[in-house]
Amino acid sequence: MTVSFKGKKASRRQFLAGAAAAGAGTVAASAAAAAGDPLITEKQIWAQATGDGVDATPYGLPIEFESDVVRRNVEWLTADTISSINFTPIHALDGTITPQGCAFERHHSGAIELTKGDYRLMINGLVDTPLVFTYDDLMRFPRESHVYFCECAANTGMEWAGAQLNGAQFTHGMIHNMEYIGVPLRTILNEAGIKPEATWVYVEGADASSNGRSIPMDKALDDVLVAFKANGEALRKEHGYPVRLVVPGWEGNMWVKWLRRVELTDKPIESREETSKYTDTLEDGTSRKHTWVMDAKSVVTSPSPQSPITHGKGPLVITGLAWSGRGAITQVDVTLDGGKNWQVARLAAPGQKMALTRFYLDIDWQGEEMFLQSRAHDETGYVQPTKAQLRDVRGLNSIYHNNCIQTWWVKSNGEAENVEIS
Ligand SMILES: Nc1nc2c(c(=O)[nH]1)N[C@H]1C(S)=C(S)[C@@H](COP(=O)(O)O)O[C@H]1N2
Ligand SMILES: [Mo]
């Protein structure tokens, strides 16, 4: 019995014909050809003894064979690992949810250890009654759960001047996507009573850097969550245990971890040095400020430099991720020839607002060289720009908010490289 895929337009009849012919494009070896395979014919050692009992690992880790699916950093990017960043192995993941254990980390002064017992959240400033909440207090408010992506504004930032880092993990891995459980910030602010003159919300963390940020009141009252669970379990220490802010669609630096204080103000508090770093330098030396929303973006995660084609010619699954801080992804296009011809990819599920969307394009690859790109569209009608289009507007001196179309040059041997095409 063989299964074959002749590309997305294949009908059931074509599938069956393909299976009968067992020709090019067939996924499996025929049973006859596999007859001498000891993995089929011999009883293997794993079938000759019993396996681990149920309590071998009370909290399980991935099997050792998956040990390369890990966060990685780029040593030359930062002086040390305390104020640093690492990258999600998006080239090796599928689906949309990022396991916490391999979700990128960005700390300005390291990940701190804070217990639920020591946790306090203060609401002060332009409120009727300043309040302090314990972790238990937060547990008593009605909760919501939502899947959202969190992308560092610096994601893809090293690629402005030229193709630089050889892998989707490094070019696009400052992103993760989790199901958060939390209390809307609005609920907690209303508990304290919002004074009419309050127009901004200053949020800070309990770590040494405090990572203080100002968020406009409209956003704070809209969809911001005070979150304590992610993907079903407590936040990991590195993601802000026990409580972090979730600011859907907005740049990662506003997602304050170890959230300790929310101050209502009538102007943004931009005193901190770190805050001023998150601006985009334009070609003429001026800066773009307050670019909080992450524009629509996508990337092919496989094949890609760290995920080459290893199975030879025939059916090939091209896959990747798309997202937009302005709402849901409505369409993703994929090109195999550097943008001359585009095909509409299949979305694994309809796009959700401010969450990662998985796309697939199933092709019959005959070993031809490809210049693979993906292009995201979001519900506002925005289309992901090319690198040239983005440079026309933003020049080469930017770091943040690089959402341009990425190119992988896939060679006939299946290896892929980060390149630029004009
Ligand atoms: N308290 C605190 N919150 C913080 C930071 C920090 O250093 N301290 N880093 C910010 C930045 S720049 C990003 S991109 C996100 C990253 O979240 P993560 O570490 O869960 O991936 O957290 C944000 N929140
Ligand atoms: Mo960030």
Short mmCIF file of C-alpha atoms and ligand atoms in Angstrom, two decimals:
data_model
loop_
_atom_site.label_atom_id
_atom_site.label_comp_id
_atom_site.label_asym_id
_atom_site.label_seq_id
_atom_site.Cartn_x
_atom_site.Cartn_y
_atom_site.Cartn_z
CA MET A 1 0.00 0.00 0.00
CA THR A 2 1.46 3.31 -0.98
CA VAL A 3 0.23 6.87 -0.67
CA SER A 4 1.10 9.61 -3.06
CA PHE A 5 0.49 13.30 -3.25
CA LYS A 6 0.69 15.01 -6.60
CA GLY A 7 0.22 18.53 -5.33
CA LYS A 8 -2.83 20.26 -3.98
CA LYS A 9 -4.92 19.88 -7.12
CA ALA A 10 -4.70 16.08 -7.11
CA SER A 11 -8.11 14.41 -7.11
CA ARG A 12 -8.89 11.18 -5.31
CA ARG A 13 -8.70 9.36 -8.62
CA GLN A 14 -5.25 10.79 -9.25
CA PHE A 15 -4.19 9.66 -5.79
CA LEU A 16 -5.27 6.13 -6.50
CA ALA A 17 -3.64 6.12 -9.92
CA GLY A 18 -0.46 7.43 -8.33
CA ALA A 19 -0.58 4.72 -5.71
CA ALA A 20 -1.00 2.03 -8.34
CA ALA A 21 1.85 3.36 -10.44
CA ALA A 22 4.07 3.88 -7.39
CA GLY A 23 6.12 6.18 -9.58
CA ALA A 24 7.75 9.53 -8.99
CA GLY A 25 5.90 11.48 -6.37
CA THR A 26 5.19 8.45 -4.21
CA VAL A 27 5.82 9.00 -0.51
CA ALA A 28 6.43 5.43 0.67
CA ALA A 29 8.56 2.50 -0.49
CA SER A 30 6.54 -0.42 -1.80
CA ALA A 31 6.15 -3.29 0.64
CA ALA A 32 8.11 -5.53 -1.71
CA ALA A 33 11.07 -3.14 -1.77
CA ALA A 34 11.02 -2.94 2.02
CA ALA A 35 10.95 -6.71 2.47
CA GLY A 36 14.59 -6.93 3.52
CA ASP A 37 14.28 -4.10 6.05
CA PRO A 38 15.02 -5.49 9.55
CA LEU A 39 12.87 -2.72 11.00
CA ILE A 40 9.98 -4.51 9.33
CA THR A 41 11.10 -8.14 9.54
CA GLU A 42 12.92 -8.42 12.92
CA LYS A 43 11.60 -8.10 16.44
CA GLN A 44 13.31 -4.97 17.78
CA ILE A 45 14.84 -4.53 21.26
CA TRP A 46 12.11 -2.08 22.26
CA ALA A 47 9.59 -4.88 21.78
CA GLN A 48 11.60 -7.40 23.84
CA ALA A 49 11.37 -5.67 27.23
CA THR A 50 8.99 -3.35 29.00
CA GLY A 51 9.22 0.44 28.89
CA ASP A 52 9.24 3.08 31.63
CA GLY A 53 6.51 3.01 34.25
CA VAL A 54 4.06 5.88 34.59
CA ASP A 55 5.97 7.85 37.23
CA ALA A 56 9.38 7.83 35.53
CA THR A 57 9.11 11.59 34.95
CA PRO A 58 6.40 13.30 37.03
CA TYR A 59 6.82 16.33 34.80
CA GLY A 60 7.88 15.12 31.36
CA LEU A 61 10.52 16.54 29.10
CA PRO A 62 10.83 16.01 25.34
CA ILE A 63 12.44 12.70 24.36
CA GLU A 64 16.25 12.96 23.95
CA PHE A 65 16.02 12.58 20.16
CA GLU A 66 14.43 16.04 20.02
CA SER A 67 17.27 17.68 21.93
CA ASP A 68 18.10 20.04 19.06
CA VAL A 69 14.66 21.66 19.28
CA VAL A 70 15.82 24.28 21.74
CA ARG A 71 16.16 28.03 22.17
CA ARG A 72 19.45 29.37 20.85
CA ASN A 73 21.15 32.71 21.20
CA VAL A 74 23.57 34.56 18.96
CA GLU A 75 26.59 35.26 21.12
CA TRP A 76 27.84 38.35 19.31
CA LEU A 77 24.49 40.11 19.58
CA THR A 78 24.78 41.01 23.27
CA ALA A 79 27.69 41.30 25.70
CA ASP A 80 26.28 38.78 28.19
CA THR A 81 23.22 36.55 28.70
CA ILE A 82 21.70 38.72 31.46
CA SER A 83 20.53 41.57 29.25
CA SER A 84 20.03 39.44 26.20
CA ILE A 85 17.68 37.50 23.98
CA ASN A 86 17.38 34.02 22.54
CA PHE A 87 15.29 32.57 19.72
CA THR A 88 12.37 30.14 19.40
CA PRO A 89 13.24 27.10 17.18
CA ILE A 90 10.40 27.92 14.78
CA HIS A 91 12.13 25.95 12.01
CA ALA A 92 11.43 22.72 13.95
CA LEU A 93 7.94 23.40 15.33
CA ASP A 94 4.58 22.88 13.65
CA GLY A 95 1.08 24.02 14.51
CA THR A 96 0.84 27.41 16.19
CA ILE A 97 1.25 27.02 19.96
CA THR A 98 4.79 27.57 21.22
CA PRO A 99 5.73 25.25 24.11
CA GLN A 100 6.91 27.49 26.97
CA GLY A 101 10.14 25.51 27.29
CA CYS A 102 11.40 26.67 23.91
CA ALA A 103 9.71 30.08 23.68
CA PHE A 104 12.24 32.90 23.20
CA GLU A 105 13.31 34.91 26.24
CA ARG A 106 14.18 38.58 26.42
CA HIS A 107 15.44 39.97 29.71
CA HIS A 108 16.97 43.37 30.47
CA SER A 109 18.30 42.25 33.86
CA GLY A 110 17.84 38.50 33.97
CA ALA A 111 14.90 36.24 34.88
CA ILE A 112 13.99 36.63 38.54
CA GLU A 113 12.44 34.13 40.94
CA LEU A 114 9.32 35.52 42.61
CA THR A 115 6.88 33.37 44.63
CA LYS A 116 3.11 33.71 44.52
CA GLY A 117 3.27 34.48 48.25
CA ASP A 118 5.63 37.43 47.71
CA TYR A 119 3.69 38.69 44.71
CA ARG A 120 2.02 42.13 44.97
CA LEU A 121 0.36 44.23 42.26
CA MET A 122 -0.14 47.91 43.05
CA ILE A 123 -2.56 50.19 41.17
CA ASN A 124 -1.90 53.88 41.87
CA GLY A 125 -1.78 57.33 40.29
CA LEU A 126 -4.98 58.82 38.86
CA VAL A 127 -7.37 56.37 40.56
CA ASP A 128 -10.12 56.85 43.16
CA THR A 129 -8.57 54.31 45.54
CA PRO A 130 -4.99 53.05 45.20
CA LEU A 131 -5.07 49.28 45.67
CA VAL A 132 -2.63 46.44 46.24
CA PHE A 133 -3.56 42.93 45.06
CA THR A 134 -2.03 39.64 46.15
CA TYR A 135 -1.87 36.65 43.79
CA ASP A 136 -4.89 35.17 45.59
CA ASP A 137 -6.84 38.39 45.03
CA LEU A 138 -6.24 38.08 41.27
CA MET A 139 -7.64 34.54 41.37
CA ARG A 140 -11.05 35.91 42.42
CA PHE A 141 -11.75 37.99 39.27
CA PRO A 142 -13.53 36.51 36.24
CA ARG A 143 -10.91 35.12 33.82
CA GLU A 144 -10.54 35.06 30.06
CA SER A 145 -8.41 32.92 27.81
CA HIS A 146 -6.96 33.96 24.46
CA VAL A 147 -4.18 32.85 22.11
CA TYR A 148 -1.82 35.70 21.21
CA PHE A 149 1.62 36.05 19.66
CA CYS A 150 4.35 38.06 21.41
CA GLU A 151 7.00 39.43 19.04
CA CYS A 152 10.02 41.45 20.10
CA ALA A 153 10.24 44.68 18.07
CA ALA A 154 13.82 43.64 17.23
CA ASN A 155 12.73 40.42 15.48
CA THR A 156 14.38 40.30 12.01
CA GLY A 157 16.26 43.46 13.04
CA MET A 158 19.65 42.09 11.97
CA GLU A 159 18.43 41.68 8.38
CA TRP A 160 17.97 45.36 7.43
CA ALA A 161 21.27 45.89 5.68
CA GLY A 162 21.54 42.44 4.07
CA ALA A 163 20.78 38.74 4.52
CA GLN A 164 22.61 37.96 7.74
CA LEU A 165 21.56 35.02 9.91
CA ASN A 166 21.22 31.58 8.41
CA GLY A 167 18.03 30.18 9.82
CA ALA A 168 14.38 31.04 10.50
CA GLN A 169 15.09 30.58 14.20
CA PHE A 170 17.56 33.48 14.09
CA THR A 171 15.86 35.72 11.53
CA HIS A 172 12.29 35.30 12.86
CA GLY A 173 12.48 33.46 16.20
CA MET A 174 11.90 36.40 18.56
CA ILE A 175 8.26 35.34 18.64
CA HIS A 176 6.07 32.99 20.59
CA ASN A 177 2.37 32.21 20.62
CA MET A 178 0.57 30.95 23.71
CA GLU A 179 -2.88 30.47 25.15
CA TYR A 180 -3.03 32.91 28.05
CA ILE A 181 -5.36 32.83 31.01
CA GLY A 182 -5.77 36.07 32.88
CA VAL A 183 -7.93 38.92 34.12
CA PRO A 184 -8.57 41.88 31.79
CA LEU A 185 -6.54 44.89 32.97
CA ARG A 186 -9.75 46.89 32.59
CA THR A 187 -11.40 44.84 35.37
CA ILE A 188 -8.60 45.63 37.79
CA LEU A 189 -8.45 49.33 36.86
CA ASN A 190 -12.20 49.65 37.32
CA GLU A 191 -11.85 48.12 40.77
CA ALA A 192 -9.55 51.03 41.71
CA GLY A 193 -11.72 53.59 39.87
CA ILE A 194 -10.27 55.43 36.86
CA LYS A 195 -10.12 59.24 37.23
CA PRO A 196 -11.39 61.06 34.09
CA GLU A 197 -8.01 62.76 33.50
CA ALA A 198 -6.17 59.42 33.30
CA THR A 199 -5.12 58.87 29.67
CA TRP A 200 -2.03 56.66 30.07
CA VAL A 201 -1.10 53.57 32.02
CA TYR A 202 2.50 53.13 33.17
CA VAL A 203 3.37 49.47 33.82
CA GLU A 204 6.50 48.13 35.47
CA GLY A 205 8.00 44.80 36.49
CA ALA A 206 9.56 43.62 39.76
CA ASP A 207 12.96 42.90 38.18
CA ALA A 208 15.96 45.24 38.51
CA SER A 209 15.35 46.74 35.05
CA SER A 210 11.62 47.18 35.83
CA ASN A 211 11.08 47.49 32.07
CA GLY A 212 8.67 50.43 32.65
CA ARG A 213 6.42 51.24 29.68
CA SER A 214 3.54 53.62 29.02
CA ILE A 215 0.43 52.29 27.30
CA PRO A 216 -2.41 54.54 26.07
CA MET A 217 -5.62 54.14 28.09
CA ASP A 218 -7.65 53.01 25.06
CA LYS A 219 -5.46 49.95 24.63
CA ALA A 220 -5.32 49.28 28.39
CA LEU A 221 -9.13 49.18 28.50
CA ASP A 222 -9.43 47.15 25.33
CA ASP A 223 -7.76 43.71 25.32
CA VAL A 224 -4.76 43.86 27.70
CA LEU A 225 -4.63 40.88 30.06
CA VAL A 226 -3.02 40.41 33.46
CA ALA A 227 -2.02 36.81 32.80
CA PHE A 228 -0.92 34.01 35.12
CA LYS A 229 -1.21 30.88 33.01
CA ALA A 230 0.09 30.03 29.56
CA ASN A 231 -0.66 26.87 27.56
CA GLY A 232 -2.58 25.50 30.52
CA GLU A 233 0.11 25.80 33.18
CA ALA A 234 1.71 28.52 35.28
CA LEU A 235 3.93 30.96 33.42
CA ARG A 236 7.53 29.80 33.40
CA LYS A 237 9.95 31.86 35.46
CA GLU A 238 11.54 33.26 32.29
CA HIS A 239 8.16 34.45 30.99
CA GLY A 240 7.27 36.39 34.14
CA TYR A 241 6.05 33.96 36.82
CA PRO A 242 3.72 34.48 38.54
CA VAL A 243 2.08 37.32 36.56
CA ARG A 244 2.81 39.11 33.29
CA LEU A 245 1.06 41.64 31.10
CA VAL A 246 -0.22 40.50 27.69
CA VAL A 247 -0.61 43.36 25.19
CA PRO A 248 -2.11 41.73 22.07
CA GLY A 249 -0.56 42.69 18.74
CA TRP A 250 1.82 45.23 20.30
CA GLU A 251 5.59 44.97 20.49
CA GLY A 252 7.00 42.56 23.07
CA ASN A 253 8.67 45.19 25.24
CA MET A 254 5.24 46.29 26.53
CA TRP A 255 4.43 42.77 27.75
CA VAL A 256 5.84 43.49 31.22
CA LYS A 257 6.91 40.36 33.09
CA TRP A 258 6.75 39.98 36.92
CA LEU A 259 4.18 42.82 36.76
CA ARG A 260 4.32 44.81 40.03
CA ARG A 261 2.78 48.23 39.46
CA VAL A 262 0.30 49.99 37.21
CA GLU A 263 0.22 53.76 37.51
CA LEU A 264 -2.47 55.83 35.81
CA THR A 265 -1.09 59.10 34.44
CA ASP A 266 -2.11 61.98 32.17
CA LYS A 267 1.03 61.71 30.00
CA PRO A 268 3.40 58.93 29.02
CA ILE A 269 6.32 58.37 31.40
CA GLU A 270 9.24 58.03 29.00
CA SER A 271 11.97 58.59 31.54
CA ARG A 272 13.70 55.30 31.21
CA GLU A 273 16.67 54.86 28.96
CA GLU A 274 15.37 51.50 27.71
CA THR A 275 12.14 53.07 26.50
CA SER A 276 13.95 55.51 24.27
CA LYS A 277 15.79 52.64 22.62
CA TYR A 278 12.62 51.31 21.08
CA THR A 279 12.44 53.87 18.29
CA ASP A 280 13.16 53.36 14.61
CA THR A 281 15.91 55.45 13.07
CA LEU A 282 15.00 56.56 9.54
CA GLU A 283 17.31 57.27 6.62
CA ASP A 284 17.32 61.05 7.33
CA GLY A 285 18.35 60.48 10.97
CA THR A 286 14.90 61.25 12.38
CA SER A 287 13.02 58.67 14.38
CA ARG A 288 9.70 56.92 14.25
CA LYS A 289 8.24 56.74 17.72
CA HIS A 290 5.20 55.05 19.20
CA THR A 291 5.27 52.27 16.65
CA TRP A 292 3.67 49.82 19.00
CA VAL A 293 1.65 47.64 16.66
CA MET A 294 3.42 44.75 14.93
CA ASP A 295 2.58 44.84 11.22
CA ALA A 296 1.60 41.73 9.26
CA LYS A 297 4.49 39.36 8.63
CA SER A 298 5.17 35.76 7.64
CA VAL A 299 8.04 33.35 7.11
CA VAL A 300 8.49 29.91 5.60
CA THR A 301 9.75 27.79 8.50
CA SER A 302 10.43 24.66 6.41
CA PRO A 303 12.24 24.15 4.16
CA SER A 304 14.69 26.71 5.52
CA PRO A 305 18.42 26.78 6.30
CA GLN A 306 18.07 24.76 9.54
CA SER A 307 15.37 22.56 8.03
CA PRO A 308 16.67 21.41 4.64
CA ILE A 309 14.89 18.95 2.33
CA THR A 310 16.35 15.57 3.25
CA HIS A 311 13.95 13.21 1.48
CA GLY A 312 14.75 13.87 -2.15
CA LYS A 313 12.38 14.60 -5.01
CA GLY A 314 8.61 14.21 -4.96
CA PRO A 315 5.99 15.39 -2.49
CA LEU A 316 7.19 18.30 -0.39
CA VAL A 317 5.35 20.08 2.39
CA ILE A 318 6.20 23.77 2.48
CA THR A 319 5.05 25.35 5.73
CA GLY A 320 5.33 28.54 7.70
CA LEU A 321 3.78 31.06 10.05
CA ALA A 322 1.93 34.34 9.50
CA TRP A 323 0.71 36.95 11.97
CA SER A 324 -0.54 40.50 12.28
CA GLY A 325 -0.82 42.87 15.23
CA ARG A 326 -3.80 44.53 13.52
CA GLY A 327 -6.07 41.49 13.51
CA ALA A 328 -6.48 38.17 11.76
CA ILE A 329 -4.48 36.81 8.84
CA THR A 330 -6.83 36.34 5.88
CA GLN A 331 -4.45 34.95 3.23
CA VAL A 332 -0.87 33.81 2.76
CA ASP A 333 0.76 33.54 -0.66
CA VAL A 334 3.84 31.47 -1.41
CA THR A 335 6.19 31.84 -4.37
CA LEU A 336 8.78 29.29 -5.48
CA ASP A 337 10.48 31.64 -7.94
CA GLY A 338 11.26 34.75 -5.94
CA GLY A 339 7.97 36.53 -6.53
CA LYS A 340 7.25 35.98 -10.22
CA ASN A 341 4.38 33.58 -9.57
CA TRP A 342 2.38 33.39 -6.34
CA GLN A 343 0.10 30.60 -5.11
CA VAL A 344 -2.41 30.91 -2.30
CA ALA A 345 -1.32 28.69 0.59
CA ARG A 346 -3.70 26.57 2.67
CA LEU A 347 -4.33 27.91 6.18
CA ALA A 348 -4.36 25.11 8.77
CA ALA A 349 -7.19 26.97 10.52
CA PRO A 350 -8.83 30.33 9.86
CA GLY A 351 -6.67 33.22 11.13
CA GLN A 352 -7.32 34.39 14.70
CA LYS A 353 -6.79 37.97 15.83
CA MET A 354 -3.21 38.72 16.92
CA ALA A 355 -2.26 35.03 16.91
CA LEU A 356 0.04 32.93 14.75
CA THR A 357 -1.54 31.28 11.70
CA ARG A 358 0.01 28.12 10.22
CA PHE A 359 0.08 27.76 6.43
CA TYR A 360 0.96 24.89 4.09
CA LEU A 361 1.68 24.53 0.40
CA ASP A 362 1.98 20.92 -0.77
CA ILE A 363 4.03 20.62 -3.95
CA ASP A 364 5.72 18.05 -6.14
CA TRP A 365 9.39 19.05 -6.01
CA GLN A 366 11.58 17.74 -8.81
CA GLY A 367 14.85 19.03 -7.43
CA GLU A 368 14.61 22.45 -9.00
CA GLU A 369 16.23 25.43 -7.30
CA MET A 370 13.66 27.61 -5.54
CA PHE A 371 13.57 31.15 -4.22
CA LEU A 372 10.95 30.57 -1.55
CA GLN A 373 9.00 33.45 -0.09
CA SER A 374 5.72 33.93 1.76
CA ARG A 375 3.50 37.00 1.86
CA ALA A 376 0.86 37.70 4.51
CA HIS A 377 -2.42 39.60 4.14
CA ASP A 378 -4.41 40.72 7.17
CA GLU A 379 -8.04 41.65 7.71
CA THR A 380 -7.29 45.38 7.32
CA GLY A 381 -6.21 44.71 3.71
CA TYR A 382 -2.54 45.26 4.56
CA VAL A 383 -0.09 43.18 2.50
CA GLN A 384 3.40 42.30 3.77
CA PRO A 385 5.98 44.43 1.91
CA THR A 386 9.12 43.32 0.10
CA LYS A 387 12.50 44.25 1.56
CA ALA A 388 12.96 46.85 -1.18
CA GLN A 389 9.58 48.45 -0.45
CA LEU A 390 10.37 48.62 3.27
CA ARG A 391 13.84 50.09 2.66
CA ASP A 392 12.37 52.79 0.40
CA VAL A 393 10.41 54.05 3.40
CA ARG A 394 12.70 53.20 6.29
CA GLY A 395 16.23 53.09 4.87
CA LEU A 396 18.99 50.84 6.16
CA ASN A 397 19.53 52.27 9.66
CA SER A 398 16.48 50.77 11.31
CA ILE A 399 16.56 47.89 13.76
CA TYR A 400 12.98 47.52 14.89
CA HIS A 401 9.82 46.50 13.05
CA ASN A 402 11.34 44.74 10.06
CA ASN A 403 8.35 42.84 8.62
CA CYS A 404 9.63 42.37 5.09
CA ILE A 405 9.21 39.28 2.90
CA GLN A 406 11.97 36.73 3.59
CA THR A 407 13.73 34.73 0.84
CA TRP A 408 15.21 31.24 1.21
CA TRP A 409 17.28 29.97 -1.70
CA VAL A 410 16.59 26.22 -1.79
CA LYS A 411 19.23 24.43 -3.84
CA SER A 412 18.79 21.26 -5.83
CA ASN A 413 20.47 19.25 -3.05
CA GLY A 414 17.74 20.41 -0.66
CA GLU A 415 19.90 22.80 1.37
CA ALA A 416 18.63 26.31 1.92
CA GLU A 417 20.27 29.67 2.46
CA ASN A 418 19.17 33.13 3.58
CA VAL A 419 19.49 35.40 0.53
CA GLU A 420 18.21 38.66 -0.86
CA ILE A 421 16.85 39.02 -4.35
CA SER A 422 16.01 42.26 -6.07
N1 LIG B 1 9.94 42.99 33.67
C1 LIG B 1 10.36 42.80 32.42
N2 LIG B 1 9.46 42.64 31.44
C2 LIG B 1 9.83 42.46 30.15
C3 LIG B 1 11.21 42.47 29.78
C4 LIG B 1 12.17 42.63 30.85
O1 LIG B 1 13.38 42.61 30.65
N3 LIG B 1 11.70 42.79 32.14
N4 LIG B 1 11.55 42.35 28.46
C5 LIG B 1 10.53 42.76 27.48
C6 LIG B 1 10.83 42.45 26.08
S1 LIG B 1 11.87 43.54 25.27
C7 LIG B 1 10.20 41.44 25.42
S2 LIG B 1 10.46 41.19 23.75
C8 LIG B 1 9.28 40.49 26.12
C9 LIG B 1 9.76 39.08 25.92
O2 LIG B 1 8.97 38.17 26.64
P1 LIG B 1 9.53 36.69 26.89
O3 LIG B 1 10.83 36.77 27.62
O4 LIG B 1 8.45 35.98 27.62
O5 LIG B 1 9.74 36.10 25.53
O6 LIG B 1 9.20 40.77 27.50
C10 LIG B 1 9.17 42.13 27.83
N5 LIG B 1 8.88 42.29 29.23
MO MO B 2 11.76 43.06 23.03
#
